[in-house]
Amino acid sequence: MAEETNVLNIARIKVLSLSLHLRLVYTAMLLTLYVAENHTLQTERIGILMGVVILYYFALRLGLNWQKAIHIAILLFVFIIWSNLFFYEEGFHVVTLQYVVIISIYGFYGLGNKWGTCYSLFAILPFFIYMYLEQQFVAAVPWGPVGVSRLAIAILLLHNFCFLFLVNYYFFNSFYSTISTLDARTIELTSSLAFLEDSQEQLEAEFRHQKLLLATISHDIKSPLRFLMTTTGRLAKTNPDLPTIRAISQSSYRLYHFMKNLLDYAQFRYRSTRVTFNYLDVHDLVEQKFAIFLAEAESNGNRFLNAIPEGVILKNNVQLLSIVLHNLIDNANKVTNGGVIEVMHKDFRDSLHLIVRDTGPGMDPAIIRWLNSSEKVPGADLDPESFGMGLVIVKEVSTLIHAGLAAEPNGAQGVSISIIFQK
């Protein structure tokens, strides 16, 4: 019973154990009484029953399964009914009828509805056969076996009563315990559900507020930046000899595209739209990204190399792939001085790799391990300031475009990051 966790099964095992001990005690009392009253027939029957009960007891002690034990007990009761009705004269009495009730309760409570129904019908069957064989039923049904004392009958009836009491007590106790537990859990779940509903309403309100805030920021920042970018661009064209205006134009150009990239990513996160895939020219997309960082690359002494030939077509989301390339090229350009930032591709049978590599100082091995893992957010051992928000965005967006990431050192110097698309 120590290994059993089901409340109902624990009740079944308790009833089986207690009824067995009860049967041992009452059978010993009956055997002693029949010997004292010199009832030879009943002494033989109770003696055989006592031997069977002892064997049954030791079988349980040796590990007999409790369900099999209930089957055996019910079959033993059925045998008592058959023997009372057909092997002994005047075996039809109240004690015999009580065994039908005991078998039915044992079957339903101990084994479930299916076995309870089968055993109930099996227990009542001998009485119909008894009637079919034209046995005469007297008007007054005897209390017990003919010729035994009132004390023996009282012991028989008391034993059956105690058994029925045990069954009802333990099973209804288990039912009430289960119902109380379920009621407590229902109250707890109801409270949790109400709390979750309140939290959901708060989150929805916060979500709407953030969407509105993002739309406002997008309009109020992108519009002035676009105006600044176009204005300084015109000034730079009309005044090519003024380096300050050219620097402002290049900075405003990069700042606009940086904010556009960041806001596009944020807006995409708050939109509940599906990711759509269309055909795009990878060479042209890389050229667009290089143009954004060209001025900063020149100031760092870097050189961009688009090693992807024209005509390389990929079916993907232009906006999201643009965000990935934007952040990878930006990171490479920031850490590299007097080097090369190259974007190339490798076309395999089952996959297409877009590779962004640089000749900078390289990347922390811990960051490389994180990029190559399935974790979206870096662990606590990584300082976000050491790699910025760009790689976190790349990591999340890559899952949206069904792409994998693979980072490795770029030979003796720099790092190489592959965006892997399955064909």
PDB file of C-alpha atoms in Angstrom, residues 103-208:
ATOM      1  CA  ILE A 103     -20.377  -9.964  -3.834  1.00  0.00           C
ATOM      2  CA  SER A 104     -22.150  -7.085  -5.586  1.00  0.00           C
ATOM      3  CA  ILE A 105     -20.568  -4.454  -3.328  1.00  0.00           C
ATOM      4  CA  TYR A 106     -17.157  -6.121  -3.520  1.00  0.00           C
ATOM      5  CA  GLY A 107     -17.399  -6.208  -7.327  1.00  0.00           C
ATOM      6  CA  PHE A 108     -18.534  -2.612  -7.834  1.00  0.00           C
ATOM      7  CA  TYR A 109     -16.377  -0.946  -5.165  1.00  0.00           C
ATOM      8  CA  GLY A 110     -13.357  -3.198  -5.542  1.00  0.00           C
ATOM      9  CA  LEU A 111     -13.147  -3.752  -9.301  1.00  0.00           C
ATOM     10  CA  GLY A 112     -15.375  -1.204 -11.025  1.00  0.00           C
ATOM     11  CA  ASN A 113     -18.673  -1.191 -12.925  1.00  0.00           C
ATOM     12  CA  LYS A 114     -17.871  -3.878 -15.475  1.00  0.00           C
ATOM     13  CA  TRP A 115     -16.777  -6.532 -13.006  1.00  0.00           C
ATOM     14  CA  GLY A 116     -19.413  -5.392 -10.499  1.00  0.00           C
ATOM     15  CA  THR A 117     -22.177  -6.047 -13.053  1.00  0.00           C
ATOM     16  CA  CYS A 118     -20.729  -9.416 -14.090  1.00  0.00           C
ATOM     17  CA  TYR A 119     -20.247 -10.678 -10.550  1.00  0.00           C
ATOM     18  CA  SER A 120     -23.665  -9.407  -9.399  1.00  0.00           C
ATOM     19  CA  LEU A 121     -25.385 -11.406 -12.161  1.00  0.00           C
ATOM     20  CA  PHE A 122     -23.163 -14.404 -11.451  1.00  0.00           C
ATOM     21  CA  ALA A 123     -24.070 -14.258  -7.748  1.00  0.00           C
ATOM     22  CA  ILE A 124     -27.853 -14.099  -8.336  1.00  0.00           C
ATOM     23  CA  LEU A 125     -27.803 -16.841 -10.973  1.00  0.00           C
ATOM     24  CA  PRO A 126     -27.788 -19.767  -8.456  1.00  0.00           C
ATOM     25  CA  PHE A 127     -31.059 -18.519  -6.943  1.00  0.00           C
ATOM     26  CA  PHE A 128     -32.809 -18.575 -10.339  1.00  0.00           C
ATOM     27  CA  ILE A 129     -31.474 -22.059 -10.971  1.00  0.00           C
ATOM     28  CA  TYR A 130     -32.643 -23.036  -7.503  1.00  0.00           C
ATOM     29  CA  MET A 131     -36.139 -21.777  -8.358  1.00  0.00           C
ATOM     30  CA  TYR A 132     -36.075 -23.479 -11.800  1.00  0.00           C
ATOM     31  CA  LEU A 133     -35.358 -26.829 -10.184  1.00  0.00           C
ATOM     32  CA  GLU A 134     -38.668 -26.423  -8.337  1.00  0.00           C
ATOM     33  CA  GLN A 135     -37.153 -25.919  -4.965  1.00  0.00           C
ATOM     34  CA  GLN A 136     -39.791 -24.739  -2.536  1.00  0.00           C
ATOM     35  CA  PHE A 137     -39.375 -21.356  -0.908  1.00  0.00           C
ATOM     36  CA  VAL A 138     -40.965 -21.153   2.503  1.00  0.00           C
ATOM     37  CA  ALA A 139     -42.799 -18.040   3.598  1.00  0.00           C
ATOM     38  CA  ALA A 140     -40.382 -17.414   6.457  1.00  0.00           C
ATOM     39  CA  VAL A 141     -36.722 -17.461   5.398  1.00  0.00           C
ATOM     40  CA  PRO A 142     -34.466 -18.950   8.121  1.00  0.00           C
ATOM     41  CA  TRP A 143     -31.829 -16.696   9.631  1.00  0.00           C
ATOM     42  CA  GLY A 144     -29.043 -19.229   9.239  1.00  0.00           C
ATOM     43  CA  PRO A 145     -28.168 -22.934   8.911  1.00  0.00           C
ATOM     44  CA  VAL A 146     -30.703 -25.242  10.494  1.00  0.00           C
ATOM     45  CA  GLY A 147     -29.781 -26.605  13.896  1.00  0.00           C
ATOM     46  CA  VAL A 148     -27.122 -24.080  14.846  1.00  0.00           C
ATOM     47  CA  SER A 149     -27.476 -21.877  17.879  1.00  0.00           C
ATOM     48  CA  ARG A 150     -28.596 -18.278  17.853  1.00  0.00           C
ATOM     49  CA  LEU A 151     -25.075 -17.240  18.826  1.00  0.00           C
ATOM     50  CA  ALA A 152     -23.626 -18.833  15.648  1.00  0.00           C
ATOM     51  CA  ILE A 153     -26.226 -17.088  13.506  1.00  0.00           C
ATOM     52  CA  ALA A 154     -25.505 -13.824  15.294  1.00  0.00           C
ATOM     53  CA  ILE A 155     -21.787 -14.253  14.564  1.00  0.00           C
ATOM     54  CA  LEU A 156     -22.515 -14.898  10.864  1.00  0.00           C
ATOM     55  CA  LEU A 157     -24.811 -11.898  10.576  1.00  0.00           C
ATOM     56  CA  LEU A 158     -22.463  -9.675  12.583  1.00  0.00           C
ATOM     57  CA  HIS A 159     -19.534 -10.634  10.362  1.00  0.00           C
ATOM     58  CA  ASN A 160     -21.431  -9.657   7.235  1.00  0.00           C
ATOM     59  CA  PHE A 161     -22.626  -6.455   8.861  1.00  0.00           C
ATOM     60  CA  CYS A 162     -19.070  -5.504   9.852  1.00  0.00           C
ATOM     61  CA  PHE A 163     -17.862  -6.191   6.335  1.00  0.00           C
ATOM     62  CA  LEU A 164     -20.562  -3.978   4.809  1.00  0.00           C
ATOM     63  CA  PHE A 165     -19.742  -1.302   7.396  1.00  0.00           C
ATOM     64  CA  LEU A 166     -16.032  -1.394   6.456  1.00  0.00           C
ATOM     65  CA  VAL A 167     -16.785  -1.179   2.746  1.00  0.00           C
ATOM     66  CA  ASN A 168     -19.106   1.786   3.096  1.00  0.00           C
ATOM     67  CA  TYR A 169     -16.927   3.575   5.649  1.00  0.00           C
ATOM     68  CA  TYR A 170     -13.642   3.436   3.768  1.00  0.00           C
ATOM     69  CA  PHE A 171     -15.033   3.937   0.275  1.00  0.00           C
ATOM     70  CA  PHE A 172     -17.263   6.847   1.194  1.00  0.00           C
ATOM     71  CA  ASN A 173     -14.418   8.293   3.222  1.00  0.00           C
ATOM     72  CA  SER A 174     -12.203   8.103   0.128  1.00  0.00           C
ATOM     73  CA  PHE A 175     -14.987   9.618  -1.988  1.00  0.00           C
ATOM     74  CA  TYR A 176     -15.479  12.510   0.417  1.00  0.00           C
ATOM     75  CA  SER A 177     -11.712  13.045   0.659  1.00  0.00           C
ATOM     76  CA  THR A 178     -11.427  13.115  -3.132  1.00  0.00           C
ATOM     77  CA  ILE A 179     -14.382  15.474  -3.478  1.00  0.00           C
ATOM     78  CA  SER A 180     -12.947  17.789  -0.806  1.00  0.00           C
ATOM     79  CA  THR A 181      -9.605  17.826  -2.598  1.00  0.00           C
ATOM     80  CA  LEU A 182     -11.293  18.544  -5.915  1.00  0.00           C
ATOM     81  CA  ASP A 183     -13.366  21.319  -4.338  1.00  0.00           C
ATOM     82  CA  ALA A 184     -10.230  22.893  -2.891  1.00  0.00           C
ATOM     83  CA  ARG A 185      -8.465  22.644  -6.241  1.00  0.00           C
ATOM     84  CA  THR A 186     -11.509  24.035  -8.024  1.00  0.00           C
ATOM     85  CA  ILE A 187     -11.526  27.055  -5.717  1.00  0.00           C
ATOM     86  CA  GLU A 188      -7.776  27.481  -6.239  1.00  0.00           C
ATOM     87  CA  LEU A 189      -8.088  27.143 -10.013  1.00  0.00           C
ATOM     88  CA  THR A 190     -11.003  29.571 -10.089  1.00  0.00           C
ATOM     89  CA  SER A 191      -8.958  32.098  -8.169  1.00  0.00           C
ATOM     90  CA  SER A 192      -5.966  31.534 -10.465  1.00  0.00           C
ATOM     91  CA  LEU A 193      -8.179  31.844 -13.527  1.00  0.00           C
ATOM     92  CA  ALA A 194      -9.602  35.137 -12.311  1.00  0.00           C
ATOM     93  CA  PHE A 195      -6.077  36.391 -11.661  1.00  0.00           C
ATOM     94  CA  LEU A 196      -4.958  35.278 -15.133  1.00  0.00           C
ATOM     95  CA  GLU A 197      -7.950  36.979 -16.742  1.00  0.00           C
ATOM     96  CA  ASP A 198      -7.087  40.215 -14.951  1.00  0.00           C
ATOM     97  CA  SER A 199      -3.458  39.831 -16.005  1.00  0.00           C
ATOM     98  CA  GLN A 200      -4.504  39.161 -19.584  1.00  0.00           C
ATOM     99  CA  GLU A 201      -6.637  42.298 -19.644  1.00  0.00           C
ATOM    100  CA  GLN A 202      -3.726  44.305 -18.270  1.00  0.00           C
ATOM    101  CA  LEU A 203      -1.359  42.807 -20.850  1.00  0.00           C
ATOM    102  CA  GLU A 204      -3.795  43.533 -23.664  1.00  0.00           C
ATOM    103  CA  ALA A 205      -4.130  47.113 -22.482  1.00  0.00           C
ATOM    104  CA  GLU A 206      -0.341  47.408 -22.238  1.00  0.00           C
ATOM    105  CA  PHE A 207       0.008  45.834 -25.679  1.00  0.00           C
ATOM    106  CA  ARG A 208      -2.398  48.362 -27.218  1.00  0.00           C
TER     107      ARG A 208
END
